[in-house]
Amino acid sequence: MRLNDEEKAILAGELGEVPRIALAHQLKVGEFFGAEDFVPVTQAHIMADTESLGEAGVQWLEGLAAATDGSGKVRIPTITDPRGTDFSKAKQLRQADWMLALERRAIDAFVKLGVAMTDTCINYQTVLAATRGEHVAFGDTGVVIYSNSVCGARSNFEGGPSALSAGITGRTPRYGYHLDGHRQATLRVRVDWTPDTLNDWGALGGVIGRLAGNYWAVPVIEGIDRPPGSDELKHFGAAMASFGSIALFHIVGITPEASRLSDVGGDKLDAHRVGRDQVKALQQSYAVDKEVDVVVFSAPQLSLYELRALADLCDGRAFKRPLLAVTSPQVKPDADRFGYTARIESAGGTVFAGMCFYQSYAREIADANGWKRLATNSAKMVNILGGYGYVPMLASMEQCVEAAETGRLE
């Protein structure tokens, strides 16, 4: 890779040991992907859950944070993805002390490195949305696909060490979705139906994700008959990224780089039709049981308006099954202030902040609480939780709330 004078100085250790380690890591990543040089980035977002970090990952962070030459600090706004717990409610989930201890050590290290503990996968709705053409280094797949597609920003899926390295050096290897050539459509999808509910949007994203099937595929979608809202596109993109590893999609006439089909080269591609039947089939594939042990709204974290809708559905109910609603630390205070939290919890639900259900030792939580059959309106989560031993079921928010009340998903 070509290095400028500053990058050569960083690699020589002239700015300190931590930037040297970070750039050396980024150089290996860039060479693997064939990057010719680095591109400056303005923000970094780090996957930071301790279930993924483990003891070795936390020790690595602690080693960087312990640098005595003063070089162990990020130089651009650098934030974190959801953590592995909400400390105020960890006992309710029956999380073990060792989980919390590891979490506290990771937080201490990140804070010493200058990272802002935002603990959110909806930073584009809550912290600082990236703008069209802005180069960033983001980690969470849902964050990346939303930022690339809806905001028009430019990021690859950055692994945790790579995103932290980008925060420390202020740059990332220029490959993949930082380049114009990779942002052209490779798959043209024509839909004949526009979803209404969030789980329908997620399921449509899942169908298209499966159809596309690899990280380098870029779907362009025609036929959506109205501008979707932010929460709808959030569930759509998160599911597409989960089911297909997709990092960028276009919707003709809606997303910023595809005013016309020809803007992203979609006019040169044959169209694949996706209809309501395929979406329903995906949903039905998760309708394997009627009994429900737990209801979870998470992945992505809920926006303020999702919590408002949930609070409206909770009024006057008394839950037989646990209902867990997960949001960001930025949204939770407003949900408290507007009374949404109290209304959800009056029915027997619980609002968690700063965590993500599937990044919170979901298997151990299931064993500790006797949970197996889980209902959610998140297509992303049903795609993931089967790997944690759950029987996940996908339904609307209304159906999930009814299931919490009756114990059955009808």
mmCIF file of C-alpha atoms in Angstrom:
data_model
loop_
_atom_site.group_PDB
_atom_site.id
_atom_site.type_symbol
_atom_site.label_atom_id
_atom_site.label_comp_id
_atom_site.label_asym_id
_atom_site.label_seq_id
_atom_site.Cartn_x
_atom_site.Cartn_y
_atom_site.Cartn_z
ATOM 1 C CA MET A 1 0.000 0.000 0.000
ATOM 2 C CA ARG A 2 1.125 3.533 -0.648
ATOM 3 C CA LEU A 3 1.788 5.402 2.613
ATOM 4 C CA ASN A 4 2.003 9.160 2.970
ATOM 5 C CA ASP A 5 4.604 10.807 5.202
ATOM 6 C CA GLU A 6 2.326 10.812 8.259
ATOM 7 C CA GLU A 7 1.516 7.116 7.844
ATOM 8 C CA LYS A 8 5.207 6.279 7.466
ATOM 9 C CA ALA A 9 5.875 8.176 10.693
ATOM 10 C CA ILE A 10 3.072 6.333 12.489
ATOM 11 C CA LEU A 11 4.409 2.991 11.299
ATOM 12 C CA ALA A 12 7.890 3.952 12.483
ATOM 13 C CA GLY A 13 6.504 4.566 15.955
ATOM 14 C CA GLU A 14 7.115 8.332 15.900
ATOM 15 C CA LEU A 15 3.598 9.015 17.241
ATOM 16 C CA GLY A 16 3.784 6.293 19.892
ATOM 17 C CA GLU A 17 3.409 2.555 20.275
ATOM 18 C CA VAL A 18 -0.403 2.311 20.115
ATOM 19 C CA PRO A 19 -0.787 4.130 16.765
ATOM 20 C CA ARG A 20 2.061 1.978 15.421
ATOM 21 C CA ILE A 21 0.227 -1.204 16.435
ATOM 22 C CA ALA A 22 -3.031 0.132 14.988
ATOM 23 C CA LEU A 23 -1.587 1.105 11.606
ATOM 24 C CA ALA A 24 0.356 -2.151 11.323
ATOM 25 C CA HIS A 25 -2.951 -4.009 11.819
ATOM 26 C CA GLN A 26 -4.705 -1.838 9.247
ATOM 27 C CA LEU A 27 -1.883 -2.386 6.765
ATOM 28 C CA LYS A 28 -2.408 -6.157 6.960
ATOM 29 C CA VAL A 29 -6.163 -5.732 6.448
ATOM 30 C CA GLY A 30 -5.631 -3.374 3.529
ATOM 31 C CA GLU A 31 -3.129 -5.660 1.826
ATOM 32 C CA PHE A 32 -5.485 -8.627 2.251
ATOM 33 C CA PHE A 33 -8.284 -6.750 0.478
ATOM 34 C CA GLY A 34 -6.026 -5.176 -2.155
ATOM 35 C CA ALA A 35 -6.315 -1.587 -0.937
ATOM 36 C CA GLU A 36 -3.931 0.822 -2.662
ATOM 37 C CA ASP A 37 -3.850 3.377 0.143
ATOM 38 C CA PHE A 38 -5.697 4.702 3.191
ATOM 39 C CA VAL A 39 -8.689 7.030 3.268
ATOM 40 C CA PRO A 40 -9.265 9.516 6.135
ATOM 41 C CA VAL A 41 -12.370 8.738 8.212
ATOM 42 C CA THR A 42 -14.376 11.038 10.450
ATOM 43 C CA GLN A 43 -16.070 8.564 12.826
ATOM 44 C CA ALA A 44 -15.486 5.042 14.128
ATOM 45 C CA HIS A 45 -18.006 2.643 15.703
ATOM 46 C CA ILE A 46 -16.693 -0.409 17.554
ATOM 47 C CA MET A 47 -18.321 -3.764 18.183
ATOM 48 C CA ALA A 48 -17.591 -3.992 21.898
ATOM 49 C CA ASP A 49 -19.604 -6.801 23.483
ATOM 50 C CA THR A 50 -17.595 -8.979 25.828
ATOM 51 C CA GLU A 51 -19.220 -12.204 24.620
ATOM 52 C CA SER A 52 -17.270 -11.641 21.404
ATOM 53 C CA LEU A 53 -14.201 -10.054 23.013
ATOM 54 C CA GLY A 54 -13.714 -12.784 25.606
ATOM 55 C CA GLU A 55 -10.872 -12.705 28.102
ATOM 56 C CA ALA A 56 -8.224 -12.451 25.374
ATOM 57 C CA GLY A 57 -9.934 -9.479 23.705
ATOM 58 C CA VAL A 58 -10.319 -7.610 26.967
ATOM 59 C CA GLN A 59 -6.662 -8.230 27.829
ATOM 60 C CA TRP A 60 -5.675 -6.834 24.423
ATOM 61 C CA LEU A 61 -7.715 -3.682 25.091
ATOM 62 C CA GLU A 62 -6.202 -3.336 28.537
ATOM 63 C CA GLY A 63 -2.739 -3.606 27.037
ATOM 64 C CA LEU A 64 -3.413 -0.737 24.614
ATOM 65 C CA ALA A 65 -4.991 1.360 27.360
ATOM 66 C CA ALA A 66 -1.938 0.856 29.600
ATOM 67 C CA ALA A 67 0.475 2.520 27.163
ATOM 68 C CA THR A 68 2.698 4.843 29.182
ATOM 69 C CA ASP A 69 3.802 7.046 26.290
ATOM 70 C CA GLY A 70 0.441 8.812 26.105
ATOM 71 C CA SER A 71 -0.316 7.467 22.636
ATOM 72 C CA GLY A 72 -3.290 5.282 23.591
ATOM 73 C CA LYS A 73 -6.069 7.669 22.610
ATOM 74 C CA VAL A 74 -8.500 7.813 19.704
ATOM 75 C CA ARG A 75 -8.182 10.907 17.489
ATOM 76 C CA ILE A 76 -11.657 10.985 15.890
ATOM 77 C CA PRO A 77 -15.151 10.525 17.423
ATOM 78 C CA THR A 78 -15.215 6.827 18.321
ATOM 79 C CA ILE A 79 -18.269 5.152 19.837
ATOM 80 C CA THR A 80 -19.398 1.688 20.890
ATOM 81 C CA ASP A 81 -22.000 -0.850 19.866
ATOM 82 C CA PRO A 82 -24.321 -2.332 22.552
ATOM 83 C CA ARG A 83 -22.665 -3.890 25.578
ATOM 84 C CA GLY A 84 -23.305 -7.278 27.088
ATOM 85 C CA THR A 85 -25.490 -6.082 29.921
ATOM 86 C CA ASP A 86 -27.601 -3.376 31.472
ATOM 87 C CA PHE A 87 -25.922 -3.327 34.888
ATOM 88 C CA SER A 88 -29.072 -2.057 36.606
ATOM 89 C CA LYS A 89 -31.042 -5.158 35.518
ATOM 90 C CA ALA A 90 -28.364 -7.845 35.222
ATOM 91 C CA LYS A 91 -29.762 -9.800 38.187
ATOM 92 C CA GLN A 92 -33.169 -9.957 36.526
ATOM 93 C CA LEU A 93 -31.543 -11.680 33.543
ATOM 94 C CA ARG A 94 -29.556 -13.906 35.934
ATOM 95 C CA GLN A 95 -26.260 -12.918 34.372
ATOM 96 C CA ALA A 96 -23.256 -14.267 36.263
ATOM 97 C CA ASP A 97 -20.791 -12.122 38.173
ATOM 98 C CA TRP A 98 -17.950 -13.066 35.831
ATOM 99 C CA MET A 99 -19.892 -11.612 32.893
ATOM 100 C CA LEU A 100 -20.299 -8.303 34.675
ATOM 101 C CA ALA A 101 -16.679 -8.213 35.813
ATOM 102 C CA LEU A 102 -15.444 -8.744 32.247
ATOM 103 C CA GLU A 103 -17.816 -6.048 31.056
ATOM 104 C CA ARG A 104 -16.497 -3.538 33.597
ATOM 105 C CA ARG A 105 -12.904 -4.249 32.590
ATOM 106 C CA ALA A 106 -13.724 -3.674 28.912
ATOM 107 C CA ILE A 107 -15.473 -0.402 29.705
ATOM 108 C CA ASP A 108 -12.530 0.809 31.812
ATOM 109 C CA ALA A 109 -10.139 0.089 28.939
ATOM 110 C CA PHE A 110 -12.306 1.800 26.332
ATOM 111 C CA VAL A 111 -12.700 4.882 28.520
ATOM 112 C CA LYS A 112 -8.907 5.120 28.972
ATOM 113 C CA LEU A 113 -8.573 4.934 25.188
ATOM 114 C CA GLY A 114 -10.901 7.920 24.833
ATOM 115 C CA VAL A 115 -13.805 5.949 23.367
ATOM 116 C CA ALA A 116 -17.304 7.315 24.044
ATOM 117 C CA MET A 117 -19.438 4.541 25.551
ATOM 118 C CA THR A 118 -22.585 5.200 23.536
ATOM 119 C CA ASP A 119 -23.521 1.481 23.596
ATOM 120 C CA THR A 120 -25.852 1.671 20.651
ATOM 121 C CA CYS A 121 -26.550 0.072 17.279
ATOM 122 C CA ILE A 122 -28.870 2.930 16.289
ATOM 123 C CA ASN A 123 -26.296 5.730 16.410
ATOM 124 C CA TYR A 124 -27.699 6.987 13.089
ATOM 125 C CA GLN A 125 -30.967 7.711 14.904
ATOM 126 C CA THR A 126 -29.490 8.970 18.150
ATOM 127 C CA VAL A 127 -25.864 10.173 18.133
ATOM 128 C CA LEU A 128 -24.475 11.498 14.826
ATOM 129 C CA ALA A 129 -25.767 10.280 11.487
ATOM 130 C CA ALA A 130 -23.110 10.050 8.780
ATOM 131 C CA THR A 131 -23.750 12.089 5.646
ATOM 132 C CA ARG A 132 -23.596 11.347 1.943
ATOM 133 C CA GLY A 133 -20.038 10.685 0.819
ATOM 134 C CA GLU A 134 -18.623 10.743 4.358
ATOM 135 C CA HIS A 135 -15.979 8.047 4.875
ATOM 136 C CA VAL A 136 -16.413 6.290 8.246
ATOM 137 C CA ALA A 137 -15.241 3.079 9.927
ATOM 138 C CA PHE A 138 -18.302 1.402 11.408
ATOM 139 C CA GLY A 139 -18.637 -2.044 12.914
ATOM 140 C CA ASP A 140 -22.189 -3.265 13.516
ATOM 141 C CA THR A 141 -23.653 -4.671 10.296
ATOM 142 C CA GLY A 142 -26.983 -2.910 10.830
ATOM 143 C CA VAL A 143 -25.178 0.387 11.364
ATOM 144 C CA VAL A 144 -23.076 -0.098 8.242
ATOM 145 C CA ILE A 145 -25.927 -1.006 5.891
ATOM 146 C CA TYR A 146 -28.109 1.869 7.123
ATOM 147 C CA SER A 147 -25.248 4.391 6.942
ATOM 148 C CA ASN A 148 -24.166 3.234 3.473
ATOM 149 C CA SER A 149 -27.633 2.909 1.990
ATOM 150 C CA VAL A 150 -29.903 5.465 3.659
ATOM 151 C CA CYS A 151 -27.320 8.095 4.621
ATOM 152 C CA GLY A 152 -25.073 7.614 1.566
ATOM 153 C CA ALA A 153 -21.954 7.344 3.740
ATOM 154 C CA ARG A 154 -19.082 4.962 2.971
ATOM 155 C CA SER A 155 -17.984 2.106 5.226
ATOM 156 C CA ASN A 156 -17.055 -1.556 5.126
ATOM 157 C CA PHE A 157 -17.944 -3.941 7.936
ATOM 158 C CA GLU A 158 -15.055 -3.116 10.292
ATOM 159 C CA GLY A 159 -14.137 -5.799 12.804
ATOM 160 C CA GLY A 160 -13.624 -4.623 16.388
ATOM 161 C CA PRO A 161 -9.796 -4.269 16.225
ATOM 162 C CA SER A 162 -10.050 -2.572 12.813
ATOM 163 C CA ALA A 163 -12.660 -0.032 13.975
ATOM 164 C CA LEU A 164 -10.624 0.797 17.087
ATOM 165 C CA SER A 165 -7.504 1.120 14.934
ATOM 166 C CA ALA A 166 -9.389 3.537 12.673
ATOM 167 C CA GLY A 167 -10.339 5.580 15.730
ATOM 168 C CA ILE A 168 -6.682 5.722 16.782
ATOM 169 C CA THR A 169 -5.161 6.513 13.365
ATOM 170 C CA GLY A 170 -8.061 8.448 11.803
ATOM 171 C CA ARG A 171 -7.992 6.405 8.606
ATOM 172 C CA THR A 172 -8.935 3.036 7.150
ATOM 173 C CA PRO A 173 -7.814 1.002 4.126
ATOM 174 C CA ARG A 174 -9.484 2.265 0.963
ATOM 175 C CA TYR A 175 -11.247 -0.797 -0.465
ATOM 176 C CA GLY A 176 -14.783 -2.123 -0.903
ATOM 177 C CA TYR A 177 -17.558 0.369 -0.224
ATOM 178 C CA HIS A 178 -15.174 3.329 -0.027
ATOM 179 C CA LEU A 179 -14.775 2.966 -3.820
ATOM 180 C CA ASP A 180 -17.318 4.099 -6.428
ATOM 181 C CA GLY A 181 -17.025 0.837 -8.358
ATOM 182 C CA HIS A 182 -18.294 -1.295 -5.474
ATOM 183 C CA ARG A 183 -21.350 0.878 -4.931
ATOM 184 C CA GLN A 184 -22.981 -0.044 -8.235
ATOM 185 C CA ALA A 185 -25.859 -2.530 -8.140
ATOM 186 C CA THR A 186 -25.153 -6.204 -8.805
ATOM 187 C CA LEU A 187 -28.686 -7.528 -8.188
ATOM 188 C CA ARG A 188 -31.941 -5.988 -9.445
ATOM 189 C CA VAL A 189 -35.039 -6.839 -7.401
ATOM 190 C CA ARG A 190 -38.578 -5.850 -8.377
ATOM 191 C CA VAL A 191 -41.182 -6.071 -5.595
ATOM 192 C CA ASP A 192 -44.935 -5.979 -6.163
ATOM 193 C CA TRP A 193 -45.871 -5.169 -2.584
ATOM 194 C CA THR A 194 -44.820 -2.579 0.007
ATOM 195 C CA PRO A 195 -44.704 -3.820 3.623
ATOM 196 C CA ASP A 196 -46.663 -2.144 6.408
ATOM 197 C CA THR A 197 -45.301 -3.594 9.651
ATOM 198 C CA LEU A 198 -41.726 -3.660 10.924
ATOM 199 C CA ASN A 199 -41.536 -7.453 10.865
ATOM 200 C CA ASP A 200 -42.783 -7.411 7.256
ATOM 201 C CA TRP A 201 -40.006 -4.973 6.354
ATOM 202 C CA GLY A 202 -37.513 -7.191 8.159
ATOM 203 C CA ALA A 203 -38.785 -10.315 6.429
ATOM 204 C CA LEU A 204 -38.547 -8.623 3.015
ATOM 205 C CA GLY A 205 -34.970 -7.669 3.867
ATOM 206 C CA GLY A 206 -34.337 -11.296 4.834
ATOM 207 C CA VAL A 207 -35.694 -12.604 1.515
ATOM 208 C CA ILE A 208 -33.568 -10.174 -0.498
ATOM 209 C CA GLY A 209 -30.540 -10.895 1.681
ATOM 210 C CA ARG A 210 -30.834 -14.618 1.036
ATOM 211 C CA LEU A 211 -31.261 -13.955 -2.692
ATOM 212 C CA ALA A 212 -28.154 -11.750 -2.798
ATOM 213 C CA GLY A 213 -26.127 -13.989 -0.520
ATOM 214 C CA ASN A 214 -22.695 -12.407 -0.218
ATOM 215 C CA TYR A 215 -20.925 -9.337 1.112
ATOM 216 C CA TRP A 216 -20.063 -7.933 -2.295
ATOM 217 C CA ALA A 217 -23.638 -8.068 -3.633
ATOM 218 C CA VAL A 218 -25.479 -4.728 -3.900
ATOM 219 C CA PRO A 219 -29.249 -5.087 -4.396
ATOM 220 C CA VAL A 220 -31.229 -2.313 -6.074
ATOM 221 C CA ILE A 221 -34.949 -2.518 -5.337
ATOM 222 C CA GLU A 222 -37.797 -1.247 -7.519
ATOM 223 C CA GLY A 223 -41.517 -1.098 -6.766
ATOM 224 C CA ILE A 224 -41.625 0.366 -3.244
ATOM 225 C CA ASP A 225 -44.602 2.700 -3.540
ATOM 226 C CA ARG A 226 -43.898 5.157 -0.716
ATOM 227 C CA PRO A 227 -40.903 6.527 1.210
ATOM 228 C CA PRO A 228 -40.307 4.149 4.142
ATOM 229 C CA GLY A 229 -39.672 5.584 7.585
ATOM 230 C CA SER A 230 -36.394 5.344 9.450
ATOM 231 C CA ASP A 231 -37.547 2.442 11.651
ATOM 232 C CA GLU A 232 -38.820 0.544 8.606
ATOM 233 C CA LEU A 233 -35.506 0.945 6.775
ATOM 234 C CA LYS A 234 -33.686 0.048 9.990
ATOM 235 C CA HIS A 235 -35.410 -3.361 10.192
ATOM 236 C CA PHE A 236 -35.172 -3.855 6.405
ATOM 237 C CA GLY A 237 -31.430 -3.234 6.265
ATOM 238 C CA ALA A 238 -30.567 -5.057 9.498
ATOM 239 C CA ALA A 239 -32.305 -8.204 8.252
ATOM 240 C CA MET A 240 -30.705 -7.963 4.807
ATOM 241 C CA ALA A 241 -27.272 -7.664 6.436
ATOM 242 C CA SER A 242 -28.026 -10.581 8.745
ATOM 243 C CA PHE A 243 -29.459 -12.979 6.157
ATOM 244 C CA GLY A 244 -27.095 -12.041 3.324
ATOM 245 C CA SER A 245 -24.062 -10.184 4.753
ATOM 246 C CA ILE A 246 -25.158 -7.214 2.641
ATOM 247 C CA ALA A 247 -23.500 -3.856 3.360
ATOM 248 C CA LEU A 248 -25.271 -1.625 0.820
ATOM 249 C CA PHE A 249 -28.642 -1.530 -0.942
ATOM 250 C CA HIS A 250 -30.404 1.015 -3.099
ATOM 251 C CA ILE A 251 -34.130 1.722 -3.441
ATOM 252 C CA VAL A 252 -34.959 3.549 -6.641
ATOM 253 C CA GLY A 253 -36.278 7.042 -5.995
ATOM 254 C CA ILE A 254 -35.679 6.805 -2.243
ATOM 255 C CA THR A 255 -32.065 6.191 -1.229
ATOM 256 C CA PRO A 256 -29.652 8.998 -2.114
ATOM 257 C CA GLU A 257 -27.491 7.323 -4.744
ATOM 258 C CA ALA A 258 -30.365 5.859 -6.811
ATOM 259 C CA SER A 259 -32.645 8.639 -7.981
ATOM 260 C CA ARG A 260 -32.970 6.563 -11.135
ATOM 261 C CA LEU A 261 -32.297 2.890 -11.765
ATOM 262 C CA SER A 262 -29.530 3.833 -14.187
ATOM 263 C CA ASP A 263 -27.683 5.838 -11.503
ATOM 264 C CA VAL A 264 -26.447 2.582 -9.959
ATOM 265 C CA GLY A 265 -26.313 0.508 -13.144
ATOM 266 C CA GLY A 266 -29.513 -1.394 -12.373
ATOM 267 C CA ASP A 267 -30.861 -0.851 -15.904
ATOM 268 C CA LYS A 268 -28.199 -3.258 -17.184
ATOM 269 C CA LEU A 269 -29.362 -6.118 -14.930
ATOM 270 C CA ASP A 270 -32.165 -8.660 -15.291
ATOM 271 C CA ALA A 271 -34.869 -8.227 -12.656
ATOM 272 C CA HIS A 272 -35.697 -10.819 -9.978
ATOM 273 C CA ARG A 273 -39.276 -10.639 -8.706
ATOM 274 C CA VAL A 274 -39.968 -10.853 -4.971
ATOM 275 C CA GLY A 275 -43.582 -10.986 -3.847
ATOM 276 C CA ARG A 276 -45.654 -11.131 -0.692
ATOM 277 C CA ASP A 277 -45.755 -14.944 -0.856
ATOM 278 C CA GLN A 278 -41.984 -15.227 -0.454
ATOM 279 C CA VAL A 279 -42.055 -12.870 2.513
ATOM 280 C CA LYS A 280 -44.894 -14.816 4.107
ATOM 281 C CA ALA A 281 -43.029 -18.077 3.527
ATOM 282 C CA LEU A 282 -40.010 -16.766 5.414
ATOM 283 C CA GLN A 283 -42.239 -15.673 8.297
ATOM 284 C CA GLN A 284 -44.069 -19.001 8.354
ATOM 285 C CA SER A 285 -40.774 -20.873 8.502
ATOM 286 C CA TYR A 286 -40.371 -19.477 12.008
ATOM 287 C CA ALA A 287 -43.953 -20.245 13.103
ATOM 288 C CA VAL A 288 -43.041 -23.589 14.605
ATOM 289 C CA ASP A 289 -44.796 -23.467 17.993
ATOM 290 C CA LYS A 290 -47.656 -21.719 19.766
ATOM 291 C CA GLU A 291 -46.219 -21.656 23.270
ATOM 292 C CA VAL A 292 -43.921 -18.749 24.147
ATOM 293 C CA ASP A 293 -41.414 -18.500 27.022
ATOM 294 C CA VAL A 294 -40.217 -14.941 26.476
ATOM 295 C CA VAL A 295 -40.907 -11.962 24.204
ATOM 296 C CA VAL A 296 -37.979 -9.776 23.122
ATOM 297 C CA PHE A 297 -37.858 -6.506 21.199
ATOM 298 C CA SER A 298 -34.210 -5.920 20.310
ATOM 299 C CA ALA A 299 -31.761 -6.071 17.387
ATOM 300 C CA PRO A 300 -31.832 -3.308 16.405
ATOM 301 C CA GLN A 301 -32.442 -1.343 19.602
ATOM 302 C CA LEU A 302 -35.842 0.325 19.714
ATOM 303 C CA SER A 303 -36.336 3.949 18.743
ATOM 304 C CA LEU A 304 -38.408 6.321 20.847
ATOM 305 C CA TYR A 305 -41.379 5.837 18.536
ATOM 306 C CA GLU A 306 -41.153 2.054 18.645
ATOM 307 C CA LEU A 307 -41.267 2.344 22.436
ATOM 308 C CA ARG A 308 -44.270 4.643 22.183
ATOM 309 C CA ALA A 309 -46.061 2.122 19.977
ATOM 310 C CA LEU A 310 -45.153 -0.637 22.423
ATOM 311 C CA ALA A 311 -46.412 1.398 25.390
ATOM 312 C CA ASP A 312 -49.732 1.930 23.591
ATOM 313 C CA LEU A 313 -50.092 -1.840 23.186
ATOM 314 C CA CYS A 314 -49.189 -2.543 26.837
ATOM 315 C CA ASP A 315 -51.879 -0.360 28.389
ATOM 316 C CA GLY A 316 -54.395 -2.399 30.386
ATOM 317 C CA ARG A 317 -52.525 -5.718 30.063
ATOM 318 C CA ALA A 318 -50.891 -8.029 32.621
ATOM 319 C CA PHE A 319 -48.137 -10.220 31.194
ATOM 320 C CA LYS A 320 -47.747 -13.914 31.984
ATOM 321 C CA ARG A 321 -44.433 -14.113 30.146
ATOM 322 C CA PRO A 322 -41.387 -11.821 30.390
ATOM 323 C CA LEU A 323 -41.394 -9.032 27.799
ATOM 324 C CA LEU A 324 -37.980 -7.450 27.284
ATOM 325 C CA ALA A 325 -37.687 -4.177 25.331
ATOM 326 C CA VAL A 326 -34.142 -3.031 24.564
ATOM 327 C CA THR A 327 -33.191 0.507 23.620
ATOM 328 C CA SER A 328 -30.168 2.772 23.618
ATOM 329 C CA PRO A 329 -28.868 4.869 26.535
ATOM 330 C CA GLN A 330 -29.747 7.936 24.465
ATOM 331 C CA VAL A 331 -33.422 6.962 24.023
ATOM 332 C CA LYS A 332 -34.092 5.487 27.476
ATOM 333 C CA PRO A 333 -34.201 8.835 29.370
ATOM 334 C CA ASP A 334 -36.792 10.198 26.932
ATOM 335 C CA ALA A 335 -38.822 6.994 27.219
ATOM 336 C CA ASP A 336 -38.752 7.502 30.995
ATOM 337 C CA ARG A 337 -39.630 11.190 30.683
ATOM 338 C CA PHE A 338 -42.569 10.575 28.366
ATOM 339 C CA GLY A 339 -43.933 7.773 30.527
ATOM 340 C CA TYR A 340 -43.389 4.979 27.967
ATOM 341 C CA THR A 341 -41.135 2.974 30.291
ATOM 342 C CA ALA A 342 -43.636 3.126 33.148
ATOM 343 C CA ARG A 343 -46.509 1.993 30.905
ATOM 344 C CA ILE A 344 -44.518 -0.978 29.553
ATOM 345 C CA GLU A 345 -43.317 -1.979 33.005
ATOM 346 C CA SER A 346 -46.777 -1.561 34.579
ATOM 347 C CA ALA A 347 -47.917 -4.423 32.355
ATOM 348 C CA GLY A 348 -44.999 -6.570 33.504
ATOM 349 C CA GLY A 349 -42.456 -5.782 30.803
ATOM 350 C CA THR A 350 -38.929 -4.453 31.310
ATOM 351 C CA VAL A 351 -37.066 -1.763 29.374
ATOM 352 C CA PHE A 352 -33.303 -2.335 29.124
ATOM 353 C CA ALA A 353 -30.745 0.220 27.908
ATOM 354 C CA GLY A 354 -27.327 -0.054 26.304
ATOM 355 C CA MET A 355 -27.304 -3.777 25.576
ATOM 356 C CA CYS A 356 -28.415 -6.092 22.807
ATOM 357 C CA PHE A 357 -30.189 -9.316 23.672
ATOM 358 C CA TYR A 358 -28.168 -11.617 21.453
ATOM 359 C CA GLN A 359 -24.860 -10.033 22.509
ATOM 360 C CA SER A 360 -25.648 -10.558 26.194
ATOM 361 C CA TYR A 361 -24.757 -14.229 26.645
ATOM 362 C CA ALA A 362 -28.111 -15.242 25.188
ATOM 363 C CA ARG A 363 -27.438 -18.966 25.578
ATOM 364 C CA GLU A 364 -26.482 -18.649 29.240
ATOM 365 C CA ILE A 365 -29.495 -16.395 29.874
ATOM 366 C CA ALA A 366 -31.757 -19.008 28.291
ATOM 367 C CA ASP A 367 -30.335 -21.773 30.500
ATOM 368 C CA ALA A 368 -30.580 -19.652 33.655
ATOM 369 C CA ASN A 369 -34.176 -18.580 33.030
ATOM 370 C CA GLY A 370 -35.597 -21.659 31.328
ATOM 371 C CA TRP A 371 -36.259 -19.802 28.088
ATOM 372 C CA LYS A 372 -36.338 -21.573 24.729
ATOM 373 C CA ARG A 373 -39.368 -20.426 22.697
ATOM 374 C CA LEU A 374 -38.850 -16.736 21.929
ATOM 375 C CA ALA A 375 -41.172 -14.365 20.053
ATOM 376 C CA THR A 376 -39.938 -11.151 18.424
ATOM 377 C CA ASN A 377 -40.759 -8.747 15.607
ATOM 378 C CA SER A 378 -37.085 -8.605 14.562
ATOM 379 C CA ALA A 379 -36.201 -10.663 11.492
ATOM 380 C CA LYS A 380 -32.530 -10.096 12.265
ATOM 381 C CA MET A 381 -32.925 -11.677 15.675
ATOM 382 C CA VAL A 382 -34.776 -14.797 14.540
ATOM 383 C CA ASN A 383 -31.993 -15.383 12.029
ATOM 384 C CA ILE A 384 -29.387 -15.236 14.784
ATOM 385 C CA LEU A 385 -30.997 -16.824 17.834
ATOM 386 C CA GLY A 386 -31.439 -20.300 16.417
ATOM 387 C CA GLY A 387 -27.671 -20.578 16.745
ATOM 388 C CA TYR A 388 -28.001 -19.888 20.474
ATOM 389 C CA GLY A 389 -30.375 -22.806 21.033
ATOM 390 C CA TYR A 390 -33.635 -20.861 20.914
ATOM 391 C CA VAL A 391 -36.764 -21.626 18.941
ATOM 392 C CA PRO A 392 -37.278 -18.084 17.588
ATOM 393 C CA MET A 393 -40.643 -17.007 16.183
ATOM 394 C CA LEU A 394 -41.287 -13.926 14.037
ATOM 395 C CA ALA A 395 -44.514 -11.972 14.464
ATOM 396 C CA SER A 396 -45.842 -8.429 14.540
ATOM 397 C CA MET A 397 -45.374 -6.219 17.591
ATOM 398 C CA GLU A 398 -49.099 -6.605 18.305
ATOM 399 C CA GLN A 399 -48.938 -10.409 18.171
ATOM 400 C CA CYS A 400 -45.827 -10.454 20.362
ATOM 401 C CA VAL A 401 -47.512 -8.320 23.042
ATOM 402 C CA GLU A 402 -50.547 -10.605 22.988
ATOM 403 C CA ALA A 403 -48.206 -13.572 23.379
ATOM 404 C CA ALA A 404 -46.666 -11.986 26.474
ATOM 405 C CA GLU A 405 -50.177 -11.667 27.901
ATOM 406 C CA THR A 406 -51.482 -15.145 27.041
ATOM 407 C CA GLY A 407 -48.301 -17.209 26.718
ATOM 408 C CA ARG A 408 -49.309 -18.198 23.211
ATOM 409 C CA LEU A 409 -48.522 -16.814 19.771
ATOM 410 C CA GLU A 410 -51.668 -16.979 17.675
#
